[in-house]
Amino acid sequence: MKRRDFLAGAISVAAGSRLSAQTSGASRRLAICSLGESSALMRGRSDNRYYGVLFDELRRLGHVEGKNLVVGRYGKEQAASGPAALAAEVVRSAPDVIYVVGPGTQFFMRETDKIPIVALTADPIAQGLITNMARPGGNITGASIDTGPAIHGKRLALLREMFPAMSKLACLVARDQWGGAAGGALRAASEQVNMPLVSVLVEFPTNEAGFRNAIAEASRQGANAIMVVDNPDTVPNRALIVDLIAAARLPAIYGLFELVEAGGLMAYSFDLADLSKRAAQNIDAILRGASPGDIPFYQNIRYELSINLKTANALGLTVPPTLLVAAEKVVE
């Protein structure tokens, strides 16, 4: 058993022994917040299967919506006045736990240092959310999709192996991500292999026009391949993104398997189902009395390569045998 798994389990058990009565009485209150998704997706059965994983795990742990759990859902509709206003609204509602999916945790940090926050996010240290993964301190814990800046170099290398003629890479990325740790890592990765890089930026959350303009800009800038940096906008807009990139005839690599399933060429993806389950376990531990500052911030360590053979054929690409062997998922 890995040390961090042992620690998380020990915290949950200890908290449960201290305050198990808390979950057997009055309902507890969970606020789910995602700036780029519709609140309608934040249910056990929706087009986003990862919320299904979250609620299934909460149910397994004894937290059932409508029975002993009240869930407030805050998506892009509720964030129309901006993330700061949304964070203030959520904090005023005084939930027992706030679960933040994707960018935006810093806005909740500014509003409260008391209400526990579970974040599903990129590198929390690079964002200034915490200073120590093993013992976050404060009121924030969660699960990180990020193993560090090397992941961007790995994706670039995989796309280049699939498409050796790549001569200029476009990076479809949210403006805030490009200005932060992700942008710096992407620039460093491209410089290391002497690959010209052009950023095509979208706002977060992004509308259809934003995606259309960005992908058209990639072609105007002379890019002949594209990397799509994942954020909560990409799954709900996967059909649109994949169709636009296919029309532009750009070999592409993504951060989530769902885009390959929708017709994208390839992905090197983190296990979002496992991370959603980890987030549910953190929520459970907090509801049973654990301090978020004592719960290790889980860091993803496993990635899967997936390839769509039909898309490769449509682009006139021959998939190298080395990639086929390495791929855990192949769509034919």
XYZ file of C-alpha atoms in Angstrom:
332
model
C 0.000 0.000 0.000
C 1.346 3.469 -0.896
C 2.067 5.762 2.047
C -0.373 8.455 0.896
C -3.179 5.882 0.505
C -2.447 4.592 4.017
C -2.498 8.113 5.434
C -5.787 8.981 3.736
C -7.365 5.759 4.947
C -6.080 6.236 8.473
C -7.466 9.766 8.612
C -10.878 8.612 7.389
C -11.030 5.766 9.929
C -9.882 7.944 12.799
C -12.318 10.701 11.934
C -15.109 8.171 11.618
C -14.420 6.779 15.089
C -14.472 10.297 16.556
C -17.531 11.739 14.911
C -19.480 8.944 13.250
C -22.653 10.265 14.843
C -22.486 13.330 12.607
C -23.513 11.327 9.526
C -26.349 9.479 11.225
C -28.336 12.535 12.237
C -29.119 15.757 10.410
C -28.229 16.165 6.745
C -24.833 17.568 5.852
C -24.396 20.157 3.115
C -22.068 19.848 0.117
C -21.552 22.638 -2.430
C -20.202 21.580 -5.856
C -18.684 24.354 -7.963
C -17.344 24.282 -11.514
C -16.930 27.515 -13.438
C -16.934 25.860 -16.866
C -19.744 23.317 -16.587
C -23.495 23.470 -16.422
C -24.904 22.701 -12.997
C -27.153 20.128 -14.703
C -24.075 17.936 -15.228
C -23.317 17.785 -11.499
C -25.536 14.801 -10.822
C -25.146 11.104 -10.345
C -26.553 10.443 -13.797
C -25.521 12.969 -16.423
C -23.397 13.355 -19.547
C -20.375 13.764 -17.272
C -19.786 10.274 -15.914
C -17.259 11.492 -13.379
C -19.968 13.012 -11.241
C -21.554 9.575 -11.293
C -18.316 8.174 -9.870
C -18.293 10.901 -7.207
C -21.870 10.272 -6.079
C -21.512 6.487 -6.228
C -18.500 6.676 -3.938
C -20.259 9.102 -1.571
C -23.215 6.710 -1.451
C -20.908 3.772 -0.719
C -19.454 5.766 2.154
C -22.906 6.500 3.563
C -23.715 9.951 2.153
C -26.924 9.820 0.113
C -28.442 12.895 -1.510
C -32.021 13.366 -0.385
C -31.435 11.245 2.710
C -28.556 12.643 4.751
C -26.833 14.868 2.186
C -28.001 18.167 0.699
C -26.151 19.202 -2.478
C -25.912 22.743 -3.826
C -24.796 22.951 -7.455
C -23.020 26.016 -8.831
C -22.033 25.966 -12.507
C -21.360 28.435 -15.265
C -24.957 29.732 -15.097
C -24.490 30.756 -11.473
C -21.058 32.221 -12.270
C -22.430 34.782 -14.730
C -21.355 37.620 -12.421
C -17.828 36.243 -12.198
C -15.967 33.703 -10.069
C -15.382 36.067 -7.146
C -19.104 36.771 -6.799
C -19.891 33.067 -7.055
C -17.378 32.189 -4.355
C -18.867 34.812 -2.057
C -22.369 33.440 -2.680
C -21.312 29.869 -1.951
C -19.495 30.821 1.247
C -22.542 32.800 2.447
C -24.625 29.643 2.079
C -22.351 28.037 4.724
C -21.999 24.465 3.411
C -20.097 21.857 5.398
C -17.748 21.213 2.454
C -17.061 23.002 -0.850
C -15.956 20.810 -3.774
C -14.291 22.849 -6.551
C -13.737 21.211 -9.949
C -11.101 22.826 -12.163
C -9.862 26.430 -11.945
C -11.230 28.783 -9.312
C -10.173 27.478 -5.904
C -8.219 30.664 -5.207
C -11.479 32.674 -5.221
C -12.894 30.470 -2.474
C -9.647 30.764 -0.510
C -10.083 34.525 -0.454
C -13.589 34.187 0.970
C -13.002 31.639 3.721
C -10.266 30.006 5.733
C -12.812 28.087 7.809
C -15.054 26.085 5.468
C -13.252 22.952 4.226
C -12.488 22.952 0.499
C -11.798 19.862 -1.619
C -10.259 20.811 -4.971
C -9.905 18.739 -8.136
C -7.276 20.820 -9.854
C -3.899 21.141 -11.524
C -0.698 21.487 -9.487
C -1.917 23.011 -6.185
C 1.554 24.126 -5.092
C 2.255 25.966 -8.361
C -1.113 27.726 -7.950
C -0.318 28.780 -4.396
C -3.182 26.791 -2.891
C -0.948 24.792 -0.533
C 2.750 24.467 0.257
C 2.962 20.758 1.104
C 1.245 17.821 -0.607
C 1.557 15.430 2.350
C 0.226 17.899 4.907
C -1.570 20.772 3.174
C -2.475 22.693 6.337
C -5.246 25.280 6.269
C -8.695 24.428 4.940
C -7.823 22.916 1.538
C -7.128 19.400 0.321
C -8.078 17.449 -2.801
C -6.725 15.616 -5.800
C -4.361 16.883 -8.471
C -4.479 15.884 -12.142
C -0.901 17.014 -12.530
C 2.344 15.087 -12.091
C 4.316 18.211 -12.925
C 5.483 20.054 -16.051
C 6.973 16.937 -17.669
C 3.497 15.780 -18.723
C 3.340 18.437 -21.448
C 6.657 17.312 -22.893
C 5.410 13.720 -22.892
C 2.283 14.671 -24.836
C 4.342 16.645 -27.337
C 6.664 13.660 -27.849
C 3.752 11.264 -28.379
C 2.140 13.527 -30.963
C 5.450 13.915 -32.768
C 5.877 10.132 -32.825
C 2.415 9.803 -34.362
C 3.032 12.680 -36.782
C 6.773 13.041 -37.532
C 6.051 15.816 -40.061
C 4.891 18.127 -37.271
C 6.695 21.424 -37.822
C 4.659 23.913 -35.780
C 2.431 23.059 -32.830
C -0.609 25.048 -31.791
C -1.649 24.878 -28.165
C -5.371 25.382 -27.487
C -5.402 26.589 -23.901
C -7.375 28.826 -21.557
C -5.848 32.276 -21.159
C -5.340 31.864 -17.399
C -3.627 28.492 -17.900
C -1.277 29.949 -20.502
C -0.336 32.758 -18.141
C 0.302 30.318 -15.294
C 2.320 27.168 -14.640
C 0.895 25.242 -17.607
C 1.973 27.893 -20.097
C 5.501 28.008 -18.754
C 5.779 24.219 -18.884
C 4.473 24.093 -22.447
C 6.919 26.745 -23.626
C 9.798 24.942 -21.936
C 8.795 21.591 -23.468
C 8.630 23.030 -26.978
C 11.967 24.839 -26.610
C 13.641 21.669 -25.375
C 12.877 19.867 -28.655
C 13.143 23.008 -30.815
C 9.464 22.838 -31.827
C 7.867 26.184 -32.805
C 4.818 26.770 -30.631
C 1.861 29.083 -31.097
C -0.775 29.614 -28.431
C -4.432 29.922 -29.428
C -6.153 31.224 -26.334
C -9.726 30.874 -25.168
C -11.434 32.457 -22.207
C -12.671 30.240 -19.391
C -15.453 29.302 -19.559
C -15.488 29.195 -23.366
C -18.407 29.422 -25.773
C -18.701 27.912 -29.251
C -17.440 31.052 -30.959
C -14.335 30.997 -28.765
C -13.434 27.480 -29.821
C -14.152 28.217 -33.501
C -11.969 31.318 -33.489
C -9.106 29.612 -31.665
C -8.917 26.608 -33.985
C -9.197 28.832 -37.054
C -6.339 30.915 -35.622
C -4.204 27.777 -35.305
C -4.480 27.248 -39.050
C -3.888 30.942 -39.797
C -0.687 30.790 -37.729
C 0.582 27.914 -39.869
C 0.378 25.180 -37.237
C 0.104 21.675 -38.669
C -0.728 19.945 -35.354
C -2.508 20.920 -32.153
C -2.480 20.078 -28.452
C -5.667 20.691 -26.461
C -4.972 21.453 -22.795
C -7.718 19.980 -20.633
C -10.026 21.958 -18.385
C -13.687 21.429 -17.364
C -14.800 22.986 -20.676
C -13.338 20.261 -22.872
C -15.596 17.307 -22.019
C -18.945 19.125 -22.456
C -17.670 20.615 -25.749
C -15.859 17.506 -26.979
C -17.961 16.965 -30.118
C -17.522 20.584 -31.211
C -13.765 20.632 -30.528
C -13.122 17.334 -32.305
C -15.249 18.313 -35.325
C -13.516 21.677 -35.724
C -10.062 20.114 -35.502
C -11.056 17.381 -37.963
C -12.295 20.010 -40.422
C -8.953 21.798 -40.087
C -7.178 18.442 -40.657
C -4.883 18.927 -37.698
C -3.448 15.871 -35.921
C -4.254 16.470 -32.257
C -3.489 15.179 -28.797
C -5.856 15.683 -25.874
C -5.792 15.308 -22.123
C -8.933 13.186 -21.793
C -10.052 9.906 -23.386
C -13.571 11.222 -24.003
C -12.270 13.347 -26.876
C -10.702 10.293 -28.538
C -13.978 8.464 -28.034
C -15.675 11.405 -29.793
C -13.322 11.106 -32.780
C -10.101 12.815 -31.655
C -6.805 11.307 -32.778
C -5.077 10.508 -29.479
C -4.927 11.326 -25.779
C -2.521 10.882 -22.942
C -4.971 11.126 -20.098
C -5.088 11.030 -16.340
C -7.587 8.752 -14.585
C -10.334 11.248 -13.791
C -12.594 8.506 -12.434
C -9.996 7.597 -9.812
C -9.444 11.264 -8.947
C -13.209 11.797 -8.565
C -13.325 8.810 -6.210
C -10.421 10.254 -4.216
C -12.270 13.563 -3.954
C -15.348 11.750 -2.606
C -13.172 10.037 0.001
C -11.805 13.417 1.075
C -15.333 14.799 1.373
C -16.304 11.778 3.466
C -13.303 12.187 5.778
C -14.140 15.862 6.340
C -17.821 15.147 6.995
C -16.682 12.635 9.609
C -14.554 15.231 11.347
C -11.115 15.183 9.742
C -9.317 18.475 9.206
C -8.619 19.112 5.496
C -5.155 20.369 6.400
C -4.298 16.881 7.702
C -5.491 15.017 4.594
C -2.705 14.490 2.011
C -3.365 16.159 -1.334
C -3.502 13.215 -3.735
C -1.382 13.509 -6.875
C -2.219 11.540 -10.008
C 0.547 9.142 -11.031
C -1.095 7.101 -13.779
C -1.674 8.074 -17.395
C -3.275 6.171 -20.279
C -2.518 6.462 -23.971
C -5.536 6.122 -26.254
C -5.661 6.201 -30.060
C -8.483 6.450 -32.594
C -7.458 4.341 -35.609
C -10.315 5.600 -37.777
C -9.201 9.196 -37.265
C -5.576 8.306 -37.953
C -6.651 6.713 -41.229
C -8.735 9.763 -42.169
C -5.653 11.938 -41.646
C -3.500 9.594 -43.723
C -1.356 8.621 -40.721
C 0.196 5.234 -40.095
C 0.171 4.505 -36.384
C 3.656 3.376 -35.278
C 3.683 -0.129 -33.767
C 5.345 1.271 -30.645
C 2.300 3.473 -29.988
C -0.137 0.642 -30.647
C 1.666 -1.526 -28.142
C 1.728 1.276 -25.569
C -1.937 2.248 -26.020
C -4.294 1.029 -23.307
C -7.360 2.022 -25.308
C -7.750 1.767 -29.086
C -10.890 3.004 -30.851
C -11.410 1.279 -34.208
